[in-house]
Coordinates of C-alpha atoms in Angstrom, one line a residue:
M1 CA -15.4 18.4 -6.4
S2 CA -12.2 18.9 -8.5
R3 CA -9.2 16.7 -8.0
T4 CA -7.2 19.9 -7.1
A5 CA -9.6 20.6 -4.3
C6 CA -9.3 17.0 -3.1
F7 CA -5.5 16.7 -3.3
L8 CA -4.1 20.1 -2.5
G9 CA -1.3 19.9 0.0
L10 CA -1.3 16.1 0.3
S11 CA 1.6 13.7 -0.4
W12 CA 1.5 11.7 -3.7
T13 CA 0.7 8.5 -1.8
L14 CA -2.3 10.0 -0.1
V15 CA -3.4 11.7 -3.4
L16 CA -3.5 8.2 -5.0
I17 CA -5.5 6.8 -2.1
L18 CA -8.0 9.5 -2.1
A19 CA -8.4 9.7 -5.9
A20 CA -11.3 7.3 -5.9
A21 CA -13.3 9.6 -3.5
C22 CA -12.8 12.5 -5.8
N23 CA -13.7 10.6 -8.9
S24 CA -17.0 9.5 -7.4
S25 CA -18.0 13.2 -7.3
S26 CA -16.4 14.5 -10.5
S27 CA -16.1 13.5 -14.1
G28 CA -13.1 11.8 -15.5
G29 CA -11.1 8.6 -14.8
E30 CA -10.3 6.9 -11.5
G31 CA -7.0 7.3 -9.7
Q32 CA -5.0 5.4 -7.1
G33 CA -1.8 4.6 -4.5
S34 CA 0.8 1.2 -2.5
P35 CA 3.5 -3.4 0.8
D36 CA 2.7 -4.2 0.4
A37 CA 1.5 -5.2 0.1
A38 CA 2.6 -2.1 0.9
G39 CA 1.8 3.1 6.4
G40 CA 0.7 8.5 12.7
D41 CA 2.5 9.4 15.8
A42 CA 2.3 10.1 19.4
S43 CA 0.3 8.8 22.3
S44 CA -1.0 5.2 22.6
G45 CA -4.7 4.5 23.0
S46 CA -6.8 1.6 24.3
S47 CA -9.7 1.1 21.9
G48 CA -11.3 2.5 18.8
G49 CA -13.4 1.6 15.8
S50 CA -15.9 -1.2 15.8
S51 CA -16.0 -4.8 14.8
G52 CA -18.2 -7.3 13.2
S53 CA -18.3 -11.0 12.1
G54 CA -19.8 -13.2 9.5
S55 CA -20.8 -11.8 6.1
S56 CA -20.1 -8.2 5.5
S57 CA -22.6 -5.6 4.2
G58 CA -19.9 -3.8 2.4
A59 CA -18.0 -6.6 0.7
S60 CA -19.2 -10.0 -0.6
G61 CA -17.7 -13.3 -1.4
S62 CA -17.6 -14.4 -5.0
S63 CA -15.1 -17.2 -5.9
S64 CA -16.5 -17.6 -9.4
G65 CA -13.7 -19.0 -11.5
S66 CA -11.6 -17.5 -14.2
S67 CA -12.0 -13.9 -15.5
S68 CA -10.7 -12.2 -18.6
G69 CA -7.2 -10.7 -18.8
A70 CA -4.5 -11.8 -21.2
G71 CA -1.0 -12.6 -19.8
S72 CA 1.3 -15.4 -19.1
G73 CA 0.1 -16.0 -15.5
G74 CA -2.5 -18.4 -14.3
G75 CA -6.3 -18.1 -14.0
V76 CA -7.8 -15.1 -12.4
T77 CA -10.4 -15.8 -9.7
T78 CA -12.6 -13.2 -8.0
L79 CA -12.5 -13.9 -4.2
A80 CA -14.7 -11.0 -3.1
M81 CA -16.4 -7.8 -4.4
S82 CA -15.5 -4.7 -2.4
P83 CA -16.7 -1.1 -2.9
D84 CA -13.3 0.7 -2.8
P85 CA -10.5 -1.8 -1.9
Q86 CA -7.0 -0.5 -1.0
F87 CA -4.1 -2.3 0.6
L88 CA -3.7 -6.1 1.0
A89 CA -2.1 -8.6 3.3
V90 CA -2.1 -12.4 3.2
D91 CA -1.3 -15.4 5.5
A92 CA -1.7 -19.1 5.1
K93 CA -5.5 -19.0 5.4
N94 CA -6.9 -15.6 4.4
V95 CA -6.5 -12.4 2.4
Y96 CA -7.0 -9.2 4.4
W97 CA -7.7 -5.8 3.0
T98 CA -8.8 -2.2 3.8
D99 CA -11.6 -0.6 2.0
L100 CA -12.6 3.1 1.9
G101 CA -16.3 2.3 1.6
S102 CA -19.0 3.3 -0.8
S103 CA -18.4 7.0 -0.2
G104 CA -14.7 6.7 -0.8
G105 CA -13.8 7.2 2.9
G106 CA -15.8 10.4 3.1
S107 CA -17.5 12.1 6.1
T108 CA -19.9 9.1 6.7
Q109 CA -16.8 7.0 7.7
T110 CA -17.8 3.8 5.9
G111 CA -14.3 2.4 5.7
S112 CA -13.7 -1.2 6.8
V113 CA -11.2 -4.0 7.2
F114 CA -12.2 -7.3 5.7
S115 CA -10.9 -10.9 5.3
V116 CA -11.8 -13.8 3.0
P117 CA -10.3 -17.3 2.8
I118 CA -7.6 -17.6 0.1
D119 CA -9.6 -20.3 -1.7
G120 CA -12.8 -18.2 -1.5
G121 CA -15.7 -18.2 0.9
T122 CA -17.5 -15.9 3.3
V123 CA -16.2 -12.4 3.7
V124 CA -15.7 -11.4 7.3
T125 CA -15.8 -7.8 8.6
L126 CA -13.0 -7.2 11.1
A127 CA -13.7 -3.5 11.7
T128 CA -16.0 -0.9 10.2
G129 CA -17.0 2.8 10.6
L130 CA -13.4 3.9 9.8
P131 CA -12.6 7.3 8.2
G132 CA -9.8 6.2 5.9
P133 CA -8.1 2.8 6.4
G134 CA -4.8 2.4 4.5
G135 CA -1.8 0.1 4.8
I136 CA -2.4 -3.3 6.4
A137 CA -0.3 -6.2 7.8
V138 CA -0.9 -9.5 9.6
D139 CA 0.9 -11.8 12.0
A140 CA -0.2 -15.1 13.6
T141 CA -2.7 -13.4 15.9
D142 CA -3.7 -10.0 14.8
V143 CA -4.4 -7.7 11.8
Y144 CA -2.8 -4.2 11.9
W145 CA -3.7 -1.2 9.8
V146 CA -3.4 2.6 9.7
D147 CA -6.3 5.0 9.3
F148 CA -5.1 8.2 7.6
G149 CA -7.8 10.3 9.1
V150 CA -7.8 13.0 6.5
I151 CA -11.5 13.5 6.6
S152 CA -11.8 12.9 10.3
P153 CA -8.4 13.5 11.9
P154 CA -6.2 12.5 13.6
G155 CA -5.0 9.3 11.9
D156 CA -4.6 6.1 14.0
V157 CA -2.6 2.9 14.1
M158 CA -5.0 0.0 14.9
K159 CA -5.1 -3.8 15.4
V160 CA -7.8 -6.4 15.7
P161 CA -7.7 -10.2 16.3
I162 CA -7.6 -12.3 13.1
G163 CA -10.9 -14.0 14.0
G164 CA -12.6 -10.7 14.8
G165 CA -13.2 -8.8 18.1
S166 CA -12.8 -5.3 19.4
P167 CA -10.2 -3.2 17.5
V168 CA -7.4 -1.7 19.7
M169 CA -5.8 1.7 19.0
L170 CA -2.0 1.4 19.3
A171 CA -1.1 5.0 18.4
T172 CA -2.7 8.3 17.3
S173 CA -1.1 10.9 15.1
S174 CA -0.5 14.2 16.9
N175 CA 2.0 15.9 14.7
G176 CA -0.3 16.6 11.8
G177 CA 0.9 13.6 9.9
T178 CA -1.2 11.2 7.9
P179 CA -0.4 7.5 8.4
T180 CA -0.5 5.6 5.1
H181 CA 1.9 2.6 5.0
I182 CA 2.7 0.0 7.7
A183 CA 5.2 -2.9 8.4
I184 CA 5.6 -5.3 11.3
D185 CA 8.2 -7.5 12.8
A186 CA 8.0 -9.9 15.8
N187 CA 7.8 -7.0 18.3
N188 CA 6.8 -3.8 16.7
V189 CA 4.5 -1.9 14.3
Y190 CA 6.2 0.6 12.0
W191 CA 4.5 3.3 9.9
T192 CA 5.0 6.4 7.9
D193 CA 2.9 9.5 8.3
G194 CA 4.4 11.9 5.7
N195 CA 6.4 13.7 8.4
A196 CA 8.3 10.9 10.0
V197 CA 8.8 7.2 10.5
W198 CA 7.5 5.7 13.7
Q199 CA 7.4 2.4 15.7
V200 CA 5.3 1.2 18.6
P201 CA 5.2 -2.1 20.4
K202 CA 2.5 -4.5 19.1
S203 CA 1.1 -4.6 22.6
G204 CA 0.8 -0.8 22.7
G205 CA 2.9 1.8 24.4
T206 CA 4.8 5.0 23.7
P207 CA 5.6 5.5 20.0
V208 CA 9.3 6.1 19.1
M209 CA 10.3 8.3 16.2
V210 CA 12.7 6.2 14.0
A211 CA 13.5 9.1 11.8
D212 CA 12.3 12.7 11.1
A213 CA 11.5 13.3 7.4
Q214 CA 13.3 16.7 7.7
G215 CA 10.8 18.3 5.3
E216 CA 10.4 15.4 2.9
L217 CA 7.4 13.2 2.5
T218 CA 7.7 9.7 3.9
S219 CA 5.8 7.0 2.1
G220 CA 6.4 3.2 1.9
V221 CA 8.0 1.3 4.8
A222 CA 9.6 -2.1 5.3
V223 CA 11.7 -3.7 8.1
D224 CA 14.3 -6.5 8.6
S225 CA 16.1 -7.7 11.7
S226 CA 18.2 -4.5 12.1
Y227 CA 16.8 -1.6 10.1
V228 CA 13.6 0.2 9.0
Y229 CA 13.5 1.2 5.4
W230 CA 11.3 3.8 3.8
T231 CA 10.9 6.1 0.8
N232 CA 10.8 9.8 0.7
E233 CA 8.5 10.5 -2.2
V234 CA 9.5 14.1 -2.8
G235 CA 9.8 14.6 -6.5
G236 CA 7.8 15.6 -9.5
G237 CA 4.7 17.8 -9.9
D238 CA 3.6 19.8 -6.8
A239 CA 5.5 17.5 -4.4
G240 CA 8.9 18.9 -5.2
P241 CA 11.7 19.0 -7.8
E242 CA 11.8 16.2 -10.3
N243 CA 13.9 13.2 -9.3
S244 CA 14.4 14.4 -5.7
G245 CA 13.0 11.4 -3.9
S246 CA 15.1 8.9 -1.9
V247 CA 15.2 5.5 -0.3
M248 CA 16.4 5.6 3.3
K249 CA 17.2 3.3 6.3
A250 CA 17.7 3.8 10.0
P251 CA 18.3 1.4 12.9
I252 CA 15.2 -0.1 14.6
G253 CA 14.5 2.1 17.7
G254 CA 16.0 5.2 16.1
G255 CA 19.5 6.3 15.1
T256 CA 21.3 8.0 12.2
A257 CA 19.4 7.7 8.9
A258 CA 21.3 6.8 5.8
A259 CA 20.4 7.1 2.1
I260 CA 20.3 3.9 0.0
A261 CA 19.4 5.7 -3.2
T262 CA 18.8 9.4 -4.1
G263 CA 17.6 11.1 -7.2
Q264 CA 14.4 9.0 -7.5
N265 CA 11.2 10.1 -9.2
I266 CA 8.4 9.7 -6.6
P267 CA 9.4 6.4 -4.9
L268 CA 6.5 4.8 -3.2
A269 CA 6.3 1.2 -2.0
V270 CA 9.4 -0.6 -0.7
Q271 CA 10.3 -4.2 0.1
V272 CA 13.5 -5.9 1.4
D273 CA 15.1 -9.4 1.4
A274 CA 18.4 -10.7 2.7
T275 CA 20.5 -8.7 0.2
S276 CA 18.6 -5.9 -1.5
V277 CA 16.0 -3.2 -1.2
Y278 CA 13.3 -3.0 -3.9
W279 CA 11.0 -0.1 -4.7
V280 CA 8.9 1.5 -7.3
N281 CA 9.2 5.0 -8.8
Q282 CA 5.8 6.2 -9.8
G283 CA 7.3 8.8 -12.1
D284 CA 5.5 11.5 -14.0
V285 CA 1.9 10.5 -14.6
T286 CA 2.0 12.0 -18.1
M287 CA 5.3 10.4 -19.2
A288 CA 5.0 6.6 -18.8
D289 CA 8.3 6.6 -16.9
G290 CA 7.4 4.5 -13.9
M291 CA 10.2 2.1 -12.8
V292 CA 10.9 -0.9 -10.6
M293 CA 14.3 -0.5 -8.9
K294 CA 16.6 -2.3 -6.5
A295 CA 19.9 -1.6 -4.6
P296 CA 22.1 -3.4 -2.1
L297 CA 21.0 -3.1 1.5
A298 CA 24.2 -1.2 2.3
G299 CA 23.6 1.2 -0.5
G300 CA 25.3 1.4 -3.9
S301 CA 24.3 2.0 -7.5
P302 CA 20.6 1.4 -8.1
V303 CA 19.6 -1.2 -10.7
T304 CA 16.6 -0.7 -13.0
L305 CA 14.5 -3.9 -13.2
A306 CA 11.6 -2.4 -15.3
T307 CA 10.8 0.9 -16.9
G308 CA 8.2 2.5 -19.2
Q309 CA 5.3 1.9 -16.7
D310 CA 2.3 4.2 -17.0
I311 CA 1.6 4.7 -13.3
I312 CA 3.2 2.3 -10.9
F313 CA 2.2 2.1 -7.2
D314 CA 3.1 -1.1 -5.4
L315 CA 5.3 -4.2 -5.5
A316 CA 5.7 -7.6 -3.8
I317 CA 8.6 -10.0 -3.7
D318 CA 9.2 -13.7 -3.1
S319 CA 12.4 -15.7 -3.2
T320 CA 12.8 -15.4 -7.0
T321 CA 10.7 -12.6 -8.4
V322 CA 9.5 -9.0 -8.1
Y323 CA 5.8 -8.4 -8.8
W324 CA 4.1 -5.0 -9.4
N325 CA 1.0 -3.2 -10.6
D326 CA 0.8 -0.7 -13.4
W327 CA -2.4 1.2 -12.8
G328 CA -2.7 2.5 -16.4
N329 CA -2.6 6.1 -17.8
Q330 CA -5.2 8.3 -16.0
T331 CA -4.2 11.6 -17.6
V332 CA -6.9 11.6 -20.3
N333 CA -10.7 11.6 -20.1
P334 CA -11.9 8.9 -20.4
P335 CA -8.7 7.3 -19.0
K336 CA -6.5 5.1 -21.1
V337 CA -6.7 2.2 -18.7
T338 CA -4.0 -0.1 -20.2
G339 CA -2.5 -1.3 -16.9
A340 CA -1.1 -4.7 -16.0
I341 CA 0.2 -6.9 -13.3
A342 CA 3.7 -7.9 -14.2
S343 CA 6.9 -9.5 -12.8
V344 CA 10.6 -9.8 -13.4
P345 CA 13.3 -12.0 -11.8
L346 CA 15.0 -10.5 -8.7
G347 CA 18.3 -10.5 -10.6
G348 CA 16.8 -8.7 -13.6
G349 CA 15.7 -9.9 -17.0
T350 CA 12.7 -9.4 -19.3
P351 CA 9.5 -8.3 -17.5
T352 CA 6.5 -10.6 -18.0
T353 CA 2.9 -9.5 -18.0
I354 CA 0.9 -11.8 -15.7
A355 CA -2.5 -10.2 -16.4
A356 CA -3.7 -7.3 -18.4
Q357 CA -5.5 -5.6 -15.6
A358 CA -6.1 -1.9 -15.2
Q359 CA -6.8 -0.1 -11.9
T360 CA -4.9 -2.6 -9.7
Y361 CA -4.4 -0.9 -6.3
D362 CA -2.2 -3.4 -4.4
V363 CA -0.5 -6.8 -4.9
V364 CA 0.7 -9.4 -2.5
V365 CA 2.0 -13.0 -2.9
D366 CA 2.2 -16.3 -1.1
G367 CA 3.9 -19.5 -2.1
T368 CA 1.6 -20.3 -5.0
S369 CA -0.5 -17.3 -5.9
L370 CA -0.7 -13.5 -6.4
Y371 CA -3.6 -11.5 -4.9
A372 CA -4.6 -8.0 -6.1
S373 CA -7.1 -5.4 -5.2
I374 CA -8.9 -4.0 -8.2
N375 CA -10.1 -0.4 -7.5
H376 CA -13.1 0.2 -9.7
V377 CA -14.9 2.8 -7.5
S378 CA -18.1 1.3 -6.0
S379 CA -17.5 -2.0 -7.7
G380 CA -14.0 -3.1 -6.8
S381 CA -12.8 -6.6 -6.2
I382 CA -10.2 -8.9 -4.6
V383 CA -8.7 -11.4 -7.1
K384 CA -6.4 -14.3 -6.9
I385 CA -4.0 -15.4 -9.8
T386 CA -2.8 -19.0 -9.7
P387 CA -0.1 -19.9 -10.5
K388 CA 1.7 -16.6 -10.1

């Protein structure tokens, strides 16, 4: 199957997510996509998917010490092997991730949601038999994720107890959208589906449209106490005119949407803190013009924190630093996989390479460490870097 056949008509974010599935059936390099550590619609549901416990048949624990990879960060430890890992979340005890499965999320629906202790140990299967799990988030009691449902539509928004149990369907896409990214606060789950930004109570209920995309392609999503923030990734290639993407916000519960930044080149993942919005511009995959950006919450002139990235998909932030993954150049065959995990101070400065690591799909951080999903198709892994 050609990449064109796989990706025709999809948003850039979903193209990146599905690239692994295409690459498993065609020659050439592997491709990829984002908050968090870096995303459906309409009616709520009651149950869906399946659950498991104990050691997973799809992923395996492997906390085997330091691995190779030059950089100024700490040691790299493999926490788990995983066939096709995607997005990550972390809490005080575990790392959680979605995986497309050995068939890249194809018609056999082998996608799963896993967890592993942050210090290594037994991998737990929280849900399996999924057609395309994507963005993931966690709170004190539950793990939430979206299933983009491209192979087996419609896409869903799901949750499952942290310790395992029966997954619950919170919402199902009914407008033709494809859920990809997700964010949560104390009360609600928020997601993008390419066509709009949505929210639904964590306990389930009727989804509310926060904002209509108005013909643009919604991608990353983040939330604070008052607003939902998202990226419209229109821009570059088949997705639309160059530099036509934007970073937006709207009040929680719906209201007038406002632009924080326009003229962006395929903005994907987004994060917020008390003063600023941070995002990545994937850029043109042939030009090494990926960028890490920030702007004030109220809008204003965007600030460039890093540029010259080959293909950049995701970012994470803590109180002092922005972290991101540069996948590496995938435009030649075999691919020039020169990617890295890197960081820069929130206020700007000289970017630092934490680890020379190609094909990093997602990154998240906690107080001491950085966690990354490495997306080598059929032989991916979840790694921990300490100190970050």
